Coordinates of N, CA, C and O in Angstrom, one line a residue:
X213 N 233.1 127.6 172.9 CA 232.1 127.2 173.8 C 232.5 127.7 175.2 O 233.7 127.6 175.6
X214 N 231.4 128.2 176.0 CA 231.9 128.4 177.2 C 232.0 127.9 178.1 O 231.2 126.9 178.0
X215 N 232.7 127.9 179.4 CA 232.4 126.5 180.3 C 231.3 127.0 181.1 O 230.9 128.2 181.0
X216 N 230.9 126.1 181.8 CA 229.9 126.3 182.8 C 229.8 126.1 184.2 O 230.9 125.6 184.5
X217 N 229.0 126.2 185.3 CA 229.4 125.7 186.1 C 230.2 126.7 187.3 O 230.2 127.9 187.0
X218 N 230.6 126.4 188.2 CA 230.3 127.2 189.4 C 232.3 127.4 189.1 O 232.7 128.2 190.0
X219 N 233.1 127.2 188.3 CA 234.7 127.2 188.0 C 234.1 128.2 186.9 O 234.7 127.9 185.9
X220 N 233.5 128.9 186.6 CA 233.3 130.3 185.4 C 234.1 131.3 185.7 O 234.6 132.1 184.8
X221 N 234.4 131.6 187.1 CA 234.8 132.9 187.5 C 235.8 132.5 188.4 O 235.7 131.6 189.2
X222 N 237.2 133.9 188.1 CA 237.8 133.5 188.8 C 237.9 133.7 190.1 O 237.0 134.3 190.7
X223 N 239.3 133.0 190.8 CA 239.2 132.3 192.5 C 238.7 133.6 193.2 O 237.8 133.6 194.0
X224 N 239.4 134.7 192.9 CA 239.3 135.5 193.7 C 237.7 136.1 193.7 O 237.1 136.3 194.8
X225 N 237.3 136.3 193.0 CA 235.8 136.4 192.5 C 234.9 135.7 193.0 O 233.9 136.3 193.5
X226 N 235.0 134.4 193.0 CA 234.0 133.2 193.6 C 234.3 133.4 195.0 O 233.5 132.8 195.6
X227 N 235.2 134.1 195.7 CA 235.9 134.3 197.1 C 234.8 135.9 197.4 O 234.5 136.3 198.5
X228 N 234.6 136.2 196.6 CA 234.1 137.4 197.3 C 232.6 137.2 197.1 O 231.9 137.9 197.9
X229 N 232.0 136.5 196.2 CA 230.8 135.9 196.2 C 229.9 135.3 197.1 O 228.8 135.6 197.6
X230 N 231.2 134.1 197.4 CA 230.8 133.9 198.7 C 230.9 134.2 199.9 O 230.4 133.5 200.8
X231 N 231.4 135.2 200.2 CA 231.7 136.0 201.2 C 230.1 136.6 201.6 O 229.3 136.4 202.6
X232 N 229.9 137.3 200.3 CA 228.8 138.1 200.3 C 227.4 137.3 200.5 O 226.4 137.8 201.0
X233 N 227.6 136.2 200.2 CA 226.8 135.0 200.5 C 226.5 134.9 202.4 O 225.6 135.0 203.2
X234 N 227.4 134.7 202.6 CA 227.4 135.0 204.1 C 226.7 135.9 204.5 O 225.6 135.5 205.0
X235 N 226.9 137.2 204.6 CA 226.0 138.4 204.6 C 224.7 138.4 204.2 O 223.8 139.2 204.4
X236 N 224.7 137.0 203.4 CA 223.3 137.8 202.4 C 222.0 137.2 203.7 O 220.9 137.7 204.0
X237 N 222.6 136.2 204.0 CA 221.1 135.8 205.3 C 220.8 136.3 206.8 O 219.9 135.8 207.5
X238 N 221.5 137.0 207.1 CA 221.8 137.3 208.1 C 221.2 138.6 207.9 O 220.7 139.0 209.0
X239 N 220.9 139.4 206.8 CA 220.8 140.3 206.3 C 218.9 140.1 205.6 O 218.0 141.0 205.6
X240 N 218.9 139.3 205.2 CA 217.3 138.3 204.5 C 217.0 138.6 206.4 O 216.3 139.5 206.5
X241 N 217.3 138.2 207.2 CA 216.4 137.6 208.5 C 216.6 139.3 209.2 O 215.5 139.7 209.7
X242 N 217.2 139.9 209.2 CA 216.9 141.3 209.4 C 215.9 142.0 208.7 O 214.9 142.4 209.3
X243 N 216.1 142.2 207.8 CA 215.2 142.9 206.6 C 213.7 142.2 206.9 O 212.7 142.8 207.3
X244 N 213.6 140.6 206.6 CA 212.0 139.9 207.4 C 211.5 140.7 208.5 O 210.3 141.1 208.4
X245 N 212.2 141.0 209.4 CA 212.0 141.3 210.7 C 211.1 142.5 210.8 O 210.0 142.7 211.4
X246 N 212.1 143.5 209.8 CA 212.0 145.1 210.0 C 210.6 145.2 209.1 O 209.7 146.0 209.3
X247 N 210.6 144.3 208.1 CA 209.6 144.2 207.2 C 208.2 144.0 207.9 O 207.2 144.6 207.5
X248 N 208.2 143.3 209.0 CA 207.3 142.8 209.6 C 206.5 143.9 210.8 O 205.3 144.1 210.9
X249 N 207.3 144.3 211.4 CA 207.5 145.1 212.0 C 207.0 146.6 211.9 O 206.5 147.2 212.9
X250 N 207.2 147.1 210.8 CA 207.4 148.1 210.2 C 207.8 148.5 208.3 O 208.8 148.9 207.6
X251 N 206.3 147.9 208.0 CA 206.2 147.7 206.5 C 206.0 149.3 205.5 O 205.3 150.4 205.6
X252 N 206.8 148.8 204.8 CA 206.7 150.4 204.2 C 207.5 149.7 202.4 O 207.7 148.5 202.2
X253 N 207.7 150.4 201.7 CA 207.0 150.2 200.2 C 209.1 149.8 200.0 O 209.7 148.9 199.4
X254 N 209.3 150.4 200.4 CA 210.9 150.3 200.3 C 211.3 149.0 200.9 O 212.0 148.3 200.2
X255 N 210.8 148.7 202.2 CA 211.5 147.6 202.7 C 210.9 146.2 202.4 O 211.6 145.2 202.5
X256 N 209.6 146.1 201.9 CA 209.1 145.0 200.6 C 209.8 144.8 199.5 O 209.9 143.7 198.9
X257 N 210.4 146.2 198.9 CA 211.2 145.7 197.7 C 212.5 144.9 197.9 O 212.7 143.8 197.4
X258 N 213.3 145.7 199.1 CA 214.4 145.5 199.8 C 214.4 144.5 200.0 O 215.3 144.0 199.3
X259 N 213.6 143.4 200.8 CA 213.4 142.2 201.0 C 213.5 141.1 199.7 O 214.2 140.1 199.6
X260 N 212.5 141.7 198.7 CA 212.2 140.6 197.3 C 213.3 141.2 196.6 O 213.4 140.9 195.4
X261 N 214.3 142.0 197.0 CA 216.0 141.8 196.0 C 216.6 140.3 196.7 O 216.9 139.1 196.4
X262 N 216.6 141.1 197.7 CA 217.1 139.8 199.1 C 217.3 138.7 198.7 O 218.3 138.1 198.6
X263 N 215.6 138.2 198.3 CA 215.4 137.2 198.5 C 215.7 136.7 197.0 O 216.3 135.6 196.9
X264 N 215.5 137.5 195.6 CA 215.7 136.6 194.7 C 217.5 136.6 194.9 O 218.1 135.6 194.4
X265 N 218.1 137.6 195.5 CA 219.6 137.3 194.9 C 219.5 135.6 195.8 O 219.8 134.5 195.3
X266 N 219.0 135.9 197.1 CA 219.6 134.4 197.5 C 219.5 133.1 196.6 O 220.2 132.1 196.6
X267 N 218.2 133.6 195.9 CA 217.2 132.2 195.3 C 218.7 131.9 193.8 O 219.2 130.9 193.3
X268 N 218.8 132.8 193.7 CA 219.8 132.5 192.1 C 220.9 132.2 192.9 O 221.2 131.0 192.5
X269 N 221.8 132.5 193.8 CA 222.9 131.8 194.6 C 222.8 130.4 194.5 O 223.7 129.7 194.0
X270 N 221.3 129.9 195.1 CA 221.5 128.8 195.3 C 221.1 127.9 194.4 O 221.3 126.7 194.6
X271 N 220.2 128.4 193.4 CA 220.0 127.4 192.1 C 220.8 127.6 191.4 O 220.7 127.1 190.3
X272 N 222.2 128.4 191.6 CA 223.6 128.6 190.6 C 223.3 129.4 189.4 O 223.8 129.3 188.4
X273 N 222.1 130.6 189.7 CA 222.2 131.3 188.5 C 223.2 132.8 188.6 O 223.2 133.7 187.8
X274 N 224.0 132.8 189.9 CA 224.8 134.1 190.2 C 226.3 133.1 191.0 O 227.2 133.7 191.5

């Protein structure tokens, strides 16, 4: 059986995860911006990667 839970991966791993986690909104509120601003077919997609990676971060599906 496998375990579950946010201890699946190792330290160093869960370390760079959340690292990237950092980046990832700072990065979401840029991309909104440019999106808004200056909509074009690329920076809609760019945005809804964005936004699902965040959404699985934080419901713990990544």
């Amino acid at each position: 059986m496998f375990k579950k839970g946010k201890y699946r991966l190792p330290l160093w791993l869960r370390r760079v995860r959340d690292i990237g986690y950092q980046f990832l909104i700072p990065l979401t509120m840029f991309q909104l911006l440019r999106t808004i601003l200056f909509p074009t077919t690329i920076d809609v997609v760019l945005l809804a990667i964005l936004v699902v990676l965040y959404l699985s971060y934080v419901v713990g599906l990544f």
